[in-house]
Structure formats: C-alpha cells, structure tokens
PDB file of C-alpha atoms in Angstrom:
ATOM      1  CA  MET A 138      90.409 109.548  96.881  1.00  0.00           C
ATOM      2  CA  ARG A 139      87.343 107.427  97.438  1.00  0.00           C
ATOM      3  CA  THR A 140      86.196 103.803  97.619  1.00  0.00           C
ATOM      4  CA  THR A 141      83.172 104.574  95.428  1.00  0.00           C
ATOM      5  CA  CYS A 142      83.192 107.080  92.574  1.00  0.00           C
ATOM      6  CA  PRO A 143      79.919 107.686  90.696  1.00  0.00           C
ATOM      7  CA  ALA A 144      80.292 108.598  87.029  1.00  0.00           C
ATOM      8  CA  SER A 145      78.868 112.042  87.823  1.00  0.00           C
ATOM      9  CA  SER A 146      81.759 112.785  90.218  1.00  0.00           C
ATOM     10  CA  GLY A 147      84.118 113.459  87.312  1.00  0.00           C
ATOM     11  CA  LEU A 148      87.024 111.698  89.067  1.00  0.00           C
ATOM     12  CA  LEU A 149      89.527 110.042  86.724  1.00  0.00           C
ATOM     13  CA  PHE A 150      91.317 108.051  89.432  1.00  0.00           C
ATOM     14  CA  CYS A 151      89.242 105.965  91.864  1.00  0.00           C
ATOM     15  CA  LEU A 152      90.902 103.519  94.265  1.00  0.00           C
ATOM     16  CA  GLY A 153      87.691 101.533  94.537  1.00  0.00           C
ATOM     17  CA  ASP A 154      88.118 100.521  90.883  1.00  0.00           C
ATOM     18  CA  PHE A 155      91.504  98.993  91.714  1.00  0.00           C
ATOM     19  CA  PHE A 156      90.396  97.319  94.966  1.00  0.00           C
ATOM     20  CA  PRO A 157      86.815  96.009  94.597  1.00  0.00           C
ATOM     21  CA  THR A 158      86.919  94.166  97.947  1.00  0.00           C
ATOM     22  CA  LEU A 159      87.656  97.439  99.737  1.00  0.00           C
ATOM     23  CA  ARG A 160      84.839  99.116  97.786  1.00  0.00           C
ATOM     24  CA  ARG A 161      82.391  96.351  98.702  1.00  0.00           C
ATOM     25  CA  VAL A 162      83.282  96.269 102.423  1.00  0.00           C
ATOM     26  CA  HIS A 163      83.536 100.066 102.841  1.00  0.00           C
ATOM     27  CA  PRO A 164      81.425 101.734 100.125  1.00  0.00           C
ATOM     28  CA  ASP A 165      81.211 105.495  99.627  1.00  0.00           C
ATOM     29  CA  HIS A 166      84.073 106.534 101.910  1.00  0.00           C
ATOM     30  CA  GLY A 167      86.925 108.964 101.503  1.00  0.00           C
ATOM     31  CA  LEU A 168      90.404 107.433 101.662  1.00  0.00           C
ATOM     32  CA  ALA A 169      93.728 108.684 102.990  1.00  0.00           C
ATOM     33  CA  LEU A 170      97.030 106.980 102.116  1.00  0.00           C
ATOM     34  CA  LEU A 171     100.051 107.229 104.395  1.00  0.00           C
ATOM     35  CA  PHE A 172     103.403 106.134 102.969  1.00  0.00           C
ATOM     36  CA  SER A 173     106.512 105.344 105.018  1.00  0.00           C
ATOM     37  CA  THR A 174     109.768 103.600 104.167  1.00  0.00           C
ATOM     38  CA  ILE A 175     110.675 100.288 105.795  1.00  0.00           C
ATOM     39  CA  GLN A 176     114.311 100.653 104.767  1.00  0.00           C
ATOM     40  CA  PRO A 177     116.209 103.746 103.575  1.00  0.00           C
ATOM     41  CA  PRO A 178     115.921 104.191  99.783  1.00  0.00           C
ATOM     42  CA  VAL A 179     119.002 103.070  97.834  1.00  0.00           C
ATOM     43  CA  ILE A 180     120.469 104.981  94.884  1.00  0.00           C
ATOM     44  CA  LYS A 181     123.336 103.342  92.988  1.00  0.00           C
ATOM     45  CA  PHE A 182     125.576 105.126  90.510  1.00  0.00           C
ATOM     46  CA  ARG A 183     127.169 103.041  87.766  1.00  0.00           C
ATOM     47  CA  PRO A 184     128.470 103.808  84.270  1.00  0.00           C
ATOM     48  CA  GLN A 185     125.667 103.873  81.699  1.00  0.00           C
ATOM     49  CA  THR A 186     126.901 100.606  80.191  1.00  0.00           C
ATOM     50  CA  SER A 187     126.381  98.937  83.588  1.00  0.00           C
ATOM     51  CA  GLY A 188     122.904 100.290  84.258  1.00  0.00           C
ATOM     52  CA  GLY A 189     123.417 103.981  85.019  1.00  0.00           C
ATOM     53  CA  ILE A 190     121.566 105.433  88.012  1.00  0.00           C
ATOM     54  CA  THR A 191     119.240 102.945  89.705  1.00  0.00           C
ATOM     55  CA  PHE A 192     116.826 103.502  92.561  1.00  0.00           C
ATOM     56  CA  SER A 193     115.178 100.970  94.875  1.00  0.00           C
ATOM     57  CA  LEU A 194     112.638 101.454  97.625  1.00  0.00           C
ATOM     58  CA  ILE A 195     110.795  99.275 100.125  1.00  0.00           C
ATOM     59  CA  GLY A 196     107.898 100.915 101.908  1.00  0.00           C
ATOM     60  CA  ARG A 197     104.526 100.496 103.574  1.00  0.00           C
ATOM     61  CA  ILE A 198     101.234 102.109 102.565  1.00  0.00           C
ATOM     62  CA  ILE A 199      98.523 102.473 105.201  1.00  0.00           C
ATOM     63  CA  MET A 200      94.985 103.075 103.952  1.00  0.00           C
ATOM     64  CA  SER A 201      92.530 104.842 106.251  1.00  0.00           C
ATOM     65  CA  LEU A 202      88.849 105.652 105.879  1.00  0.00           C
ATOM     66  CA  ILE A 203      87.958 109.311 106.279  1.00  0.00           C
ATOM     67  CA  GLU A 204      84.641 109.686 108.046  1.00  0.00           C
ATOM     68  CA  GLY A 205      82.706 112.881 108.559  1.00  0.00           C
ATOM     69  CA  ASN A 206      83.648 114.598 105.301  1.00  0.00           C
ATOM     70  CA  ASN A 207      80.304 114.168 103.579  1.00  0.00           C
ATOM     71  CA  LYS A 208      77.700 116.804 102.807  1.00  0.00           C
ATOM     72  CA  ASN A 209      75.558 115.858 105.809  1.00  0.00           C
ATOM     73  CA  ASN A 210      78.381 116.582 108.252  1.00  0.00           C
ATOM     74  CA  THR A 211      77.704 119.900 109.997  1.00  0.00           C
ATOM     75  CA  ASN A 212      80.527 120.059 112.559  1.00  0.00           C
ATOM     76  CA  ASN A 213      83.376 119.787 109.991  1.00  0.00           C
ATOM     77  CA  LYS A 214      85.119 117.132 112.096  1.00  0.00           C
ATOM     78  CA  THR A 215      86.736 114.177 110.364  1.00  0.00           C
ATOM     79  CA  LYS A 216      87.986 110.880 111.710  1.00  0.00           C
ATOM     80  CA  GLU A 217      90.530 108.538 110.121  1.00  0.00           C
ATOM     81  CA  THR A 218      90.267 104.797 110.735  1.00  0.00           C
ATOM     82  CA  GLU A 219      92.993 102.466 109.482  1.00  0.00           C
ATOM     83  CA  VAL A 220      91.551  99.612 107.432  1.00  0.00           C
ATOM     84  CA  ALA A 221      94.351  98.131 105.307  1.00  0.00           C
ATOM     85  CA  GLN A 222      98.093  97.962 104.744  1.00  0.00           C
ATOM     86  CA  MET A 223     100.326  96.895 101.894  1.00  0.00           C
ATOM     87  CA  GLN A 224     104.051  96.668 101.265  1.00  0.00           C
ATOM     88  CA  ILE A 225     105.435  98.299  98.134  1.00  0.00           C
ATOM     89  CA  ASN A 226     108.723  97.469  96.394  1.00  0.00           C
ATOM     90  CA  VAL A 227     109.951  99.782  93.647  1.00  0.00           C
ATOM     91  CA  ASP A 228     112.889  99.407  91.257  1.00  0.00           C
ATOM     92  CA  ALA A 229     113.564 102.269  88.864  1.00  0.00           C
ATOM     93  CA  HIS A 230     116.264 103.982  86.871  1.00  0.00           C
ATOM     94  CA  MET A 231     116.701 107.668  86.245  1.00  0.00           C
ATOM     95  CA  LYS A 232     118.313 110.128  83.890  1.00  0.00           C
ATOM     96  CA  ILE A 233     119.557 113.543  84.974  1.00  0.00           C
ATOM     97  CA  LYS A 234     119.695 116.857  83.142  1.00  0.00           C
ATOM     98  CA  LEU A 235     121.470 119.880  84.568  1.00  0.00           C
ATOM     99  CA  SER A 236     121.088 123.602  84.203  1.00  0.00           C
ATOM    100  CA  SER A 237     123.128 126.237  86.012  1.00  0.00           C
ATOM    101  CA  THR A 238     120.624 126.278  88.887  1.00  0.00           C
ATOM    102  CA  THR A 239     118.678 123.007  88.952  1.00  0.00           C
ATOM    103  CA  VAL A 240     118.890 119.238  88.602  1.00  0.00           C
ATOM    104  CA  ARG A 241     116.061 117.733  86.542  1.00  0.00           C
ATOM    105  CA  PRO A 242     115.703 113.981  87.063  1.00  0.00           C
ATOM    106  CA  LYS A 243     113.386 111.764  85.034  1.00  0.00           C
ATOM    107  CA  ILE A 244     112.393 108.399  86.470  1.00  0.00           C
ATOM    108  CA  THR A 245     111.375 105.227  84.644  1.00  0.00           C
ATOM    109  CA  LEU A 246     109.687 102.612  86.823  1.00  0.00           C
ATOM    110  CA  ASP A 247     111.097  99.202  85.946  1.00  0.00           C
ATOM    111  CA  LYS A 248     109.239  97.154  88.543  1.00  0.00           C
ATOM    112  CA  ILE A 249     106.543  97.724  91.148  1.00  0.00           C
ATOM    113  CA  SER A 250     105.252  94.976  93.402  1.00  0.00           C
ATOM    114  CA  LEU A 251     102.595  95.203  96.093  1.00  0.00           C
ATOM    115  CA  LYS A 252     102.124  92.681  98.890  1.00  0.00           C
ATOM    116  CA  THR A 253      99.002  92.693 100.998  1.00  0.00           C
ATOM    117  CA  LEU A 254      99.388  92.912 104.766  1.00  0.00           C
ATOM    118  CA  THR A 255      95.607  92.736 105.307  1.00  0.00           C
ATOM    119  CA  PRO A 256      94.335  89.981 102.968  1.00  0.00           C
ATOM    120  CA  GLY A 257      90.756  90.283 104.242  1.00  0.00           C
ATOM    121  CA  ILE A 258      90.473  93.774 102.739  1.00  0.00           C
ATOM    122  CA  LEU A 259      93.160  93.859 100.041  1.00  0.00           C
ATOM    123  CA  ALA A 260      93.278  90.626  98.069  1.00  0.00           C
ATOM    124  CA  GLN A 261      96.691  89.832  96.574  1.00  0.00           C
ATOM    125  CA  GLU A 262      95.116  89.212  93.158  1.00  0.00           C
ATOM    126  CA  GLU A 263      93.670  92.732  93.220  1.00  0.00           C
ATOM    127  CA  LEU A 264      97.059  94.214  94.098  1.00  0.00           C
ATOM    128  CA  ASP A 265      98.723  92.331  91.244  1.00  0.00           C
ATOM    129  CA  ARG A 266      96.143  93.677  88.779  1.00  0.00           C
ATOM    130  CA  SER A 267      96.379  97.207  90.169  1.00  0.00           C
ATOM    131  CA  VAL A 268     100.135  97.296  89.491  1.00  0.00           C
ATOM    132  CA  LEU A 269      99.539  96.620  85.796  1.00  0.00           C
ATOM    133  CA  LEU A 270      96.911  99.366  85.623  1.00  0.00           C
ATOM    134  CA  SER A 271      98.613 102.024  87.736  1.00  0.00           C
ATOM    135  CA  LYS A 272     102.303 101.792  86.780  1.00  0.00           C
ATOM    136  CA  GLU A 273     102.083 104.417  84.019  1.00  0.00           C
ATOM    137  CA  VAL A 274      99.914 106.684  86.189  1.00  0.00           C
ATOM    138  CA  LEU A 275     102.394 106.559  89.085  1.00  0.00           C
ATOM    139  CA  GLN A 276     105.360 107.173  86.796  1.00  0.00           C
ATOM    140  CA  ARG A 277     103.631 110.219  85.308  1.00  0.00           C
ATOM    141  CA  MET A 278     102.746 111.551  88.777  1.00  0.00           C
ATOM    142  CA  VAL A 279     106.341 111.225  90.025  1.00  0.00           C
ATOM    143  CA  ASN A 280     107.807 112.914  86.954  1.00  0.00           C
ATOM    144  CA  ASP A 281     105.240 115.712  87.162  1.00  0.00           C
ATOM    145  CA  ILE A 282     106.421 116.376  90.730  1.00  0.00           C
ATOM    146  CA  LEU A 283     110.067 116.393  89.605  1.00  0.00           C
ATOM    147  CA  ARG A 284     109.457 118.488  86.486  1.00  0.00           C
ATOM    148  CA  GLY A 285     110.303 121.749  88.238  1.00  0.00           C
ATOM    149  CA  GLY A 286     113.715 120.376  89.141  1.00  0.00           C
ATOM    150  CA  ILE A 287     115.703 120.296  92.368  1.00  0.00           C
ATOM    151  CA  PRO A 288     117.657 123.485  93.158  1.00  0.00           C
ATOM    152  CA  ILE A 289     121.441 123.124  93.249  1.00  0.00           C
ATOM    153  CA  PRO A 290     122.729 124.590  96.545  1.00  0.00           C
ATOM    154  CA  VAL A 291     125.245 127.073  95.126  1.00  0.00           C
ATOM    155  CA  HIS A 292     126.344 130.225  96.962  1.00  0.00           C
ATOM    156  CA  PRO A 293     124.728 133.355  95.423  1.00  0.00           C
ATOM    157  CA  LEU A 294     128.203 134.761  94.650  1.00  0.00           C
ATOM    158  CA  LEU A 295     128.887 131.840  92.291  1.00  0.00           C
ATOM    159  CA  ARG A 296     127.329 130.599  89.067  1.00  0.00           C
ATOM    160  CA  LEU A 297     127.766 127.238  87.373  1.00  0.00           C
ATOM    161  CA  HIS A 298     128.559 127.551  83.664  1.00  0.00           C
ATOM    162  CA  ARG A 299     127.541 124.662  81.376  1.00  0.00           C
ATOM    163  CA  PRO A 300     127.535 121.927  84.043  1.00  0.00           C
ATOM    164  CA  LYS A 301     127.764 118.298  82.946  1.00  0.00           C
ATOM    165  CA  VAL A 302     127.299 115.059  84.855  1.00  0.00           C
ATOM    166  CA  LYS A 303     129.501 112.029  84.388  1.00  0.00           C
ATOM    167  CA  ILE A 304     128.320 108.817  86.011  1.00  0.00           C
ATOM    168  CA  GLN A 305     131.109 106.679  87.429  1.00  0.00           C
ATOM    169  CA  ASP A 306     131.172 103.513  89.490  1.00  0.00           C
ATOM    170  CA  ARG A 307     129.465 104.397  92.809  1.00  0.00           C
ATOM    171  CA  ALA A 308     130.006 108.117  92.146  1.00  0.00           C
ATOM    172  CA  LEU A 309     128.528 111.086  90.329  1.00  0.00           C
ATOM    173  CA  LEU A 310     131.084 113.524  88.901  1.00  0.00           C
ATOM    174  CA  LEU A 311     130.002 117.118  88.282  1.00  0.00           C
ATOM    175  CA  LEU A 312     132.040 118.946  85.628  1.00  0.00           C
ATOM    176  CA  THR A 313     131.541 122.700  85.430  1.00  0.00           C
ATOM    177  CA  ASN A 314     133.191 126.077  85.142  1.00  0.00           C
ATOM    178  CA  VAL A 315     132.497 128.463  88.001  1.00  0.00           C
ATOM    179  CA  GLU A 316     131.797 132.132  87.377  1.00  0.00           C
ATOM    180  CA  PHE A 317     131.543 134.896  89.940  1.00  0.00           C
ATOM    181  CA  ASN A 318     128.278 136.800  90.115  1.00  0.00           C
ATOM    182  CA  GLU A 319     129.856 140.179  89.357  1.00  0.00           C
ATOM    183  CA  PRO A 320     126.693 142.329  89.658  1.00  0.00           C
ATOM    184  CA  LEU A 321     126.043 140.951  93.141  1.00  0.00           C
ATOM    185  CA  ILE A 322     129.702 141.411  94.152  1.00  0.00           C
ATOM    186  CA  ARG A 323     129.602 145.058  93.012  1.00  0.00           C
ATOM    187  CA  GLN A 324     126.388 145.569  94.952  1.00  0.00           C
ATOM    188  CA  ILE A 325     127.907 144.112  98.140  1.00  0.00           C
ATOM    189  CA  VAL A 326     131.136 146.135  97.772  1.00  0.00           C
ATOM    190  CA  GLY A 327     129.161 149.319  97.110  1.00  0.00           C
ATOM    191  CA  ALA A 328     126.981 148.775 100.169  1.00  0.00           C
ATOM    192  CA  SER A 329     130.083 148.115 102.294  1.00  0.00           C
ATOM    193  CA  LEU A 330     131.746 151.347 101.094  1.00  0.00           C
ATOM    194  CA  ASP A 331     128.569 153.326 101.818  1.00  0.00           C
ATOM    195  CA  ILE A 332     128.573 151.996 105.388  1.00  0.00           C
ATOM    196  CA  LYS A 333     132.220 152.996 105.881  1.00  0.00           C
ATOM    197  CA  LYS A 334     131.492 156.476 104.536  1.00  0.00           C
ATOM    198  CA  GLY A 335     128.542 156.773 106.873  1.00  0.00           C
ATOM    199  CA  VAL A 336     125.998 157.173 104.074  1.00  0.00           C
TER     200      VAL A 336
END
C-alpha cells in the first residue's frame, strides 16, 4: 500500500486517497499497517430471533512508512517508521454453514468506527469518510479470507454426517451423526496384523 498511487500504477486500493493529509505530508511512500487488539474479541451466541451470532472488536492500527523499497535502492534494505495510529471498533454478525469437514462463516459488518490517535496526520473527518468508502471493501476482504472455511478438528477415524448448528442462548449446539472411517480402520488393523506376523 502507498500514500501516492499514480494512475499508471494500476492499483485499485490506495490509502492516500482515503487519507489526503497523510499523502500530503508523506508523499510517494510505501505503507505498512500493523493491527493489534486492545481487548479480546467478543463473540455472543443468541437465538436468531434475538440477534444470532454477533462479533465485536476493539483494536489499534499502527501505520508505518516503508523507506528504501524504491527502484533507486541498491542495498535492498528497508526501514519502517511509525507515523500514525488509529483505534478501530467493529460490530458485526455472522452466519455459519457446516460441511462434514469445515465451518464456513460469512460476516456482515454492521458498524465500523475509526478514532484518530494522531490528529496531526490522520484527521478525524478523513477517518469518518474512509469508513463510508471502505466498509464494503473490508467486508469483501474478510469473507474472501474465510471462504475456504475453518477445518473442524475431528479425529481421522471419525466422520461427521450431515452436521447442523443450532444457536442457543450463549451456546452453539452441534447436531450430527458420527460415522467411523472404515477404510482407514481396515488399513490400521491390516498394518497391525502384518507387524505381528513379522511381515
């Protein structure tokens, strides 16, 4: 990411367009963003009629300039210099789909707010505008990351058959039939018998 993105660069997402003060003070620099949570994220489980699964997060984003990564740099050394910070608050809700091996969540961002911690570089008005412009982009990025699903930690000898999720008050109930992985069991038993026979 960069503070200045010429039209010829072909970049579709330029932070300098969201934060013109940063672009003016530090033009033509690479940018690195470091995210950390201020408080542990909170996930609440409620029946769908009471809101379903909700997610809230309070974090801090540190923005650093990357120097030394331009074409004129011959020693390939880069230096990061912190220039700005902001606090981010996120409220979202999610839906979950299950297969026999993975959980596939889909997140909808209900609210994002940014608060500047360095008003000389990140003006609050710019942060407020950037939220309106970037909400859909961030939601798409998060769901693209989650699209592959999260593996369910099930022992290889077992298989979940037609799992379903039922959301209860402060709980998530998994309903499923469990099947044994018979081919793997036969393979293990056969290998054990071969060892006993000295094969």
